[in-house]
Structures are given as structure tokens and as C-alpha cells.
Backbone as a chain_set.jsonl record, in Angstrom:
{"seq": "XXXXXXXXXXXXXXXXXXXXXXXXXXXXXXXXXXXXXXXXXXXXXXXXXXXXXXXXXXXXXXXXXXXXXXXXXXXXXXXXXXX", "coords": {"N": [[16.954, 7.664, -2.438], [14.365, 8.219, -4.653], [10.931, 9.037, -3.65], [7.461, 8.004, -4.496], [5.072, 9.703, -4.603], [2.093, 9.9, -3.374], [-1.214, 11.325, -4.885], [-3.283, 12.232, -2.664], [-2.793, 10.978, 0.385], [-3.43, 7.876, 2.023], [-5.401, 6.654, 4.892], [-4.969, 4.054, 6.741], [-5.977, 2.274, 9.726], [-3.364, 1.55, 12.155], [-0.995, 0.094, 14.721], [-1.203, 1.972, 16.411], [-2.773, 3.709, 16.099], [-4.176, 5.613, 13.879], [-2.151, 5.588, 10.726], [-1.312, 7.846, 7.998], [-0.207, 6.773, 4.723], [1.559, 7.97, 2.295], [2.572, 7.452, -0.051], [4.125, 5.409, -2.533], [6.272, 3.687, -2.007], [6.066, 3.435, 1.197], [3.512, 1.776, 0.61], [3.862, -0.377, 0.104], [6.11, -1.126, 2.265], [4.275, -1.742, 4.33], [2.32, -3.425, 3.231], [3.931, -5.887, 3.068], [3.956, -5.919, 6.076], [1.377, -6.569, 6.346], [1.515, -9.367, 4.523], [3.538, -10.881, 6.405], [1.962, -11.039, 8.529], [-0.484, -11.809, 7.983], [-0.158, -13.751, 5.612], [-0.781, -13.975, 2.24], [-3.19, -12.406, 0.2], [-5.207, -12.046, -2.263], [-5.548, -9.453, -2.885], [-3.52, -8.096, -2.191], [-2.127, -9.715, -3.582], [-2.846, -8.868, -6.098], [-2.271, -5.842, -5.667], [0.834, -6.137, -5.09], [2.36, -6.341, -7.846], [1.63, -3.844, -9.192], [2.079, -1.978, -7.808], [4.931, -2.249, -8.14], [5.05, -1.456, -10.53], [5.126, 1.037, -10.739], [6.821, 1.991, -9.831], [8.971, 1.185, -10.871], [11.878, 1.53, -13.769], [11.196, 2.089, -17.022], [8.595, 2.73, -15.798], [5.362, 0.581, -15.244], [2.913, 1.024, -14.683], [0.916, 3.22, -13.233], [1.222, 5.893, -10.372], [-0.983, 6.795, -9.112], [-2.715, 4.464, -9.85], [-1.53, 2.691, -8.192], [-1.54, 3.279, -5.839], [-4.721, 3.194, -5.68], [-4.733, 0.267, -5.886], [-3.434, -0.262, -3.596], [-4.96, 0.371, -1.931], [-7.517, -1.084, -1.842], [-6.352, -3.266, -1.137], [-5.681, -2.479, 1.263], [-8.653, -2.63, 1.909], [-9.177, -5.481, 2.349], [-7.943, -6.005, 3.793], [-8.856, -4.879, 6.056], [-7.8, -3.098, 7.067], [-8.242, 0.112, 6.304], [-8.908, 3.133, 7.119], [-11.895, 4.154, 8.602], [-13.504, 2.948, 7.174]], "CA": [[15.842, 7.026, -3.115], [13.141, 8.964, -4.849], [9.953, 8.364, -3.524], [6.458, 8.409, -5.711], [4.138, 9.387, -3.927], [0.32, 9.835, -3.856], [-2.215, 12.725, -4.568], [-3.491, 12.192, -1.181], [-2.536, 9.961, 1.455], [-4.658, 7.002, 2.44], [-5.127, 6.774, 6.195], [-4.938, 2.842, 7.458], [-6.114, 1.785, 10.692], [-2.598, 1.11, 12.409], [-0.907, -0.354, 15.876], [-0.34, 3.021, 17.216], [-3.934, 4.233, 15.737], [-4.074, 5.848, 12.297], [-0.894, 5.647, 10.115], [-1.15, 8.014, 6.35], [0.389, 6.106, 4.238], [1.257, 9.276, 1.463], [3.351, 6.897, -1.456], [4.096, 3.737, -3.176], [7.503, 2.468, -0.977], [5.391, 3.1, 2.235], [2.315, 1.145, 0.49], [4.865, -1.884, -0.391], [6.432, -1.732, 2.888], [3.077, -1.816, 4.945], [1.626, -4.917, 2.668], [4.502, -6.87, 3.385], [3.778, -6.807, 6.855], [0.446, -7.744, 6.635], [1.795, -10.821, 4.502], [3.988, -11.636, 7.446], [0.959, -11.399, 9.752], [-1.826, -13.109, 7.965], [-0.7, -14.287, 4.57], [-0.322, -13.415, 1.072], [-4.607, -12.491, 0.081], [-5.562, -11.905, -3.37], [-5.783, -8.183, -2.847], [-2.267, -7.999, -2.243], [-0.869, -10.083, -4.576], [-2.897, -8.07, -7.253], [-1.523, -4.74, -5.931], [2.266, -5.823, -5.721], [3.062, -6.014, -9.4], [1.283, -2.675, -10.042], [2.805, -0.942, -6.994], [6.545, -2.186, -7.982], [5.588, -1.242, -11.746], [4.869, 2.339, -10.228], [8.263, 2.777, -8.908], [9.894, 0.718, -12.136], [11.762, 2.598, -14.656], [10.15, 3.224, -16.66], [6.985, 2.337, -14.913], [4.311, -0.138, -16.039], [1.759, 1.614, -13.69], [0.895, 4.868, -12.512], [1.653, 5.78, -8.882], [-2.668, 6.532, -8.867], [-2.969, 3.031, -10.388], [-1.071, 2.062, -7.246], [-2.657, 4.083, -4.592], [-5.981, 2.572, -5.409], [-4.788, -1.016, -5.226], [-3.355, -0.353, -2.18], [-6.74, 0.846, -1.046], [-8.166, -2.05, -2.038], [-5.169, -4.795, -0.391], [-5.999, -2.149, 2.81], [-9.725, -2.991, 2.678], [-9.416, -6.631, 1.907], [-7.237, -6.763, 5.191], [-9.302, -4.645, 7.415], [-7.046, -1.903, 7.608], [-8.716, 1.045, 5.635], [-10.134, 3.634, 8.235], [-13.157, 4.648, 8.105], [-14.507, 1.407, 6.365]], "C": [[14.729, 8.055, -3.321], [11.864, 8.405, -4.571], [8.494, 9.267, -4.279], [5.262, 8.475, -5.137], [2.642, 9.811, -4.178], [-0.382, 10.695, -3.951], [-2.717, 13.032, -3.765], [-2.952, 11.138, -0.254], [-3.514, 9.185, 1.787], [-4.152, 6.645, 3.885], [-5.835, 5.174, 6.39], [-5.117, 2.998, 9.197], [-4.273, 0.801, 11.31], [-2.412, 0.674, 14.199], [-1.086, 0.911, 16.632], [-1.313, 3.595, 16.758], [-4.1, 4.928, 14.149], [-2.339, 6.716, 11.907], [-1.95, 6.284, 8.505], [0.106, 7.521, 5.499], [0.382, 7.196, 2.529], [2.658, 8.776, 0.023], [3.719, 5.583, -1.396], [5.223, 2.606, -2.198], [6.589, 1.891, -0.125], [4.385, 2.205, 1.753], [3.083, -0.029, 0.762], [5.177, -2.245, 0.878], [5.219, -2.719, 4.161], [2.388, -3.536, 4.553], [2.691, -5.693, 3.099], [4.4, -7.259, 4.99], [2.802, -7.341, 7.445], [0.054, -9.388, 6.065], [2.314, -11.495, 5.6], [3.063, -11.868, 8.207], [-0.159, -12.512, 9.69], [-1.793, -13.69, 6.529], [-0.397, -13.469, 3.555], [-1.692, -13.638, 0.759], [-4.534, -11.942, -1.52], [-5.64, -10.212, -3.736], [-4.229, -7.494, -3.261], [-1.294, -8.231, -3.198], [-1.507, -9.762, -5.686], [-1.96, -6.664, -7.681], [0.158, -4.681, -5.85], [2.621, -5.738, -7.242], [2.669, -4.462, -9.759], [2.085, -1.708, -9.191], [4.121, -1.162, -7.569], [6.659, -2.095, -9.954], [5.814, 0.452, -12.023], [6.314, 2.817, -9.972], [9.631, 1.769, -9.927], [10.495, 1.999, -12.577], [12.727, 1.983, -15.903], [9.194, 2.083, -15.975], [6.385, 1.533, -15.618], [3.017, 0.216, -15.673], [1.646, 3.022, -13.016], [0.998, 4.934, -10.949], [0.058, 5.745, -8.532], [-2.73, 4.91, -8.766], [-2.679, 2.279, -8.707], [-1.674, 2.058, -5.565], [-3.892, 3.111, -4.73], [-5.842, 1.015, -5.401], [-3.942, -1.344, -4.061], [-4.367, 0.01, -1.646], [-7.636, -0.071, -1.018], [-7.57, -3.285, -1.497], [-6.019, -3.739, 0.913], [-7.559, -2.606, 3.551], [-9.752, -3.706, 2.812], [-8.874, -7.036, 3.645], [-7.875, -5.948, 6.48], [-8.866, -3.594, 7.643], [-7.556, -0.572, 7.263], [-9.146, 1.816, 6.516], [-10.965, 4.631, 7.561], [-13.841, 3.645, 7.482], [-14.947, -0.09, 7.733]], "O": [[14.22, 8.667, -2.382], [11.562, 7.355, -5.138], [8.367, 10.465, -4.532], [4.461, 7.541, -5.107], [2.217, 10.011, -5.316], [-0.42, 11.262, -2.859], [-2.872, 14.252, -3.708], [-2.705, 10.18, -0.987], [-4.613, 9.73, 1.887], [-2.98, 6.4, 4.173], [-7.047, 5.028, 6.226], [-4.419, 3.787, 9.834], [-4.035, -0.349, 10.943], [-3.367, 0.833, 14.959], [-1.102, 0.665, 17.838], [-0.921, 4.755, 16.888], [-4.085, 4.048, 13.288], [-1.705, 7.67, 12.358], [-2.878, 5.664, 7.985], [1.255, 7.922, 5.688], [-0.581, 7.176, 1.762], [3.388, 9.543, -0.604], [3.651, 4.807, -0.444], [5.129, 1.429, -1.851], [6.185, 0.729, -0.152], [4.154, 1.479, 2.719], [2.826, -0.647, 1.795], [4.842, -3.388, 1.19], [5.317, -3.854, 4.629], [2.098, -4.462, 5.311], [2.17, -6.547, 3.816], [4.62, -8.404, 5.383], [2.777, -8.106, 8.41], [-0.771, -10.219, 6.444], [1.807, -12.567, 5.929], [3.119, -12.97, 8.752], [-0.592, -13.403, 10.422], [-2.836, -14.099, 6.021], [0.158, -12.386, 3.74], [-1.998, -14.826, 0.856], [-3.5, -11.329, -1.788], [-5.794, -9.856, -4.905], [-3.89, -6.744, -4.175], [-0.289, -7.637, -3.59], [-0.942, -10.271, -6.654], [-1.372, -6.301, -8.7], [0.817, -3.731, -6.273], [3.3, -4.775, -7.601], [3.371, -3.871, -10.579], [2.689, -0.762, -9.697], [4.725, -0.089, -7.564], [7.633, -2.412, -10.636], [6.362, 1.017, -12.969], [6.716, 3.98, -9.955], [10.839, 1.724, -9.693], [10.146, 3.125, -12.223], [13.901, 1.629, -16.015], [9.279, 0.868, -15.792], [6.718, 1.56, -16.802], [2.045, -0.234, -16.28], [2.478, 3.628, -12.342], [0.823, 3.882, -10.334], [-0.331, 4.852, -7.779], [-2.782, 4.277, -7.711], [-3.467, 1.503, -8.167], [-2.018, 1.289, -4.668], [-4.031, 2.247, -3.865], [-6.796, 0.401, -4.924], [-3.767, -2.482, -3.625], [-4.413, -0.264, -0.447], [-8.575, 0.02, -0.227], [-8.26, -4.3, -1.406], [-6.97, -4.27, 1.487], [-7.842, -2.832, 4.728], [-10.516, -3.784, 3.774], [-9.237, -7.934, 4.404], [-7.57, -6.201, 7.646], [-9.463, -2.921, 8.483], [-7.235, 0.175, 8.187], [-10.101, 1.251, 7.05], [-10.903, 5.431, 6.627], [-15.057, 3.808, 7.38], [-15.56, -1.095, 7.372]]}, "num_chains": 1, "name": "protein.A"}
């Protein structure tokens, strides 16, 4: 599997203390398990379609495009560090 990953890495607040999260799978897999934990939030269910149009092909979304609404599902849930 080719993975698409990000111009930088975005560093989440994780169990085990900060997880970089450095492309689109890892973003996808990450959100799903803060649906299992607390829910499916508006943040989230903006950035799945753009993250899984990122890793379409062809694409409907840029892997950036994706990055930043995973940055935005990460703040919505708390996870973002540094915020």
C-alpha cells in the first residue's frame, strides 16, 4: 500500500504521550478510534470524505486538503498538542 503522506506531521496528544501522525491512512486510522471512543463529531465526519478522496484514485482532495481537516477533527476532539 502506498501511503500519502503529509508535508509535516501533526503531533496529537496520544495514550502513550505524543503520537506524529505524518499521512492520510494514519489520519483515517486514528479518527476512527476516536469515533469508537466518543462518537462520530462534525469535525470528523467533515474530514472523512476529504481524507478518503486524498488516497482515491484519482483523488478528489489533496493529501494538504486532508492534513488540515485532520487538524481540525484533532482539535475538535481535544487531541491536537499544543492547543
Amino acid at each position: 500500500m502506498a501511503f500519502h503522506s503529509f508535508s509535516a506531521p501533526v503531533a496529537i496528544l496520544w495514550s502513550r504521550g505524543t503520537a506524529h501522525i505524518g499521512d492520510v491512512e494514519r489520519a483515517l486510522e486514528e479518527m476512527q478510534t476516536w469515533v469508537r471512543d466518543k462518537g462520530l463529531s462534525p469535525a470528523i465526519e467533515a474530514a472523512y470524505p476529504i481524507c478518503y478522496g486524498a488516497i482515491a484514485d484519482p483523488p478528489s482532495s489533496t493529501v494538504e486538503e486532508a492534513r488540515a481537516a485532520f487538524i481540525e477533527a484533532a482539535r475538535e476532539q481535544g487531541k491536537l498538542r499544543g492547543e
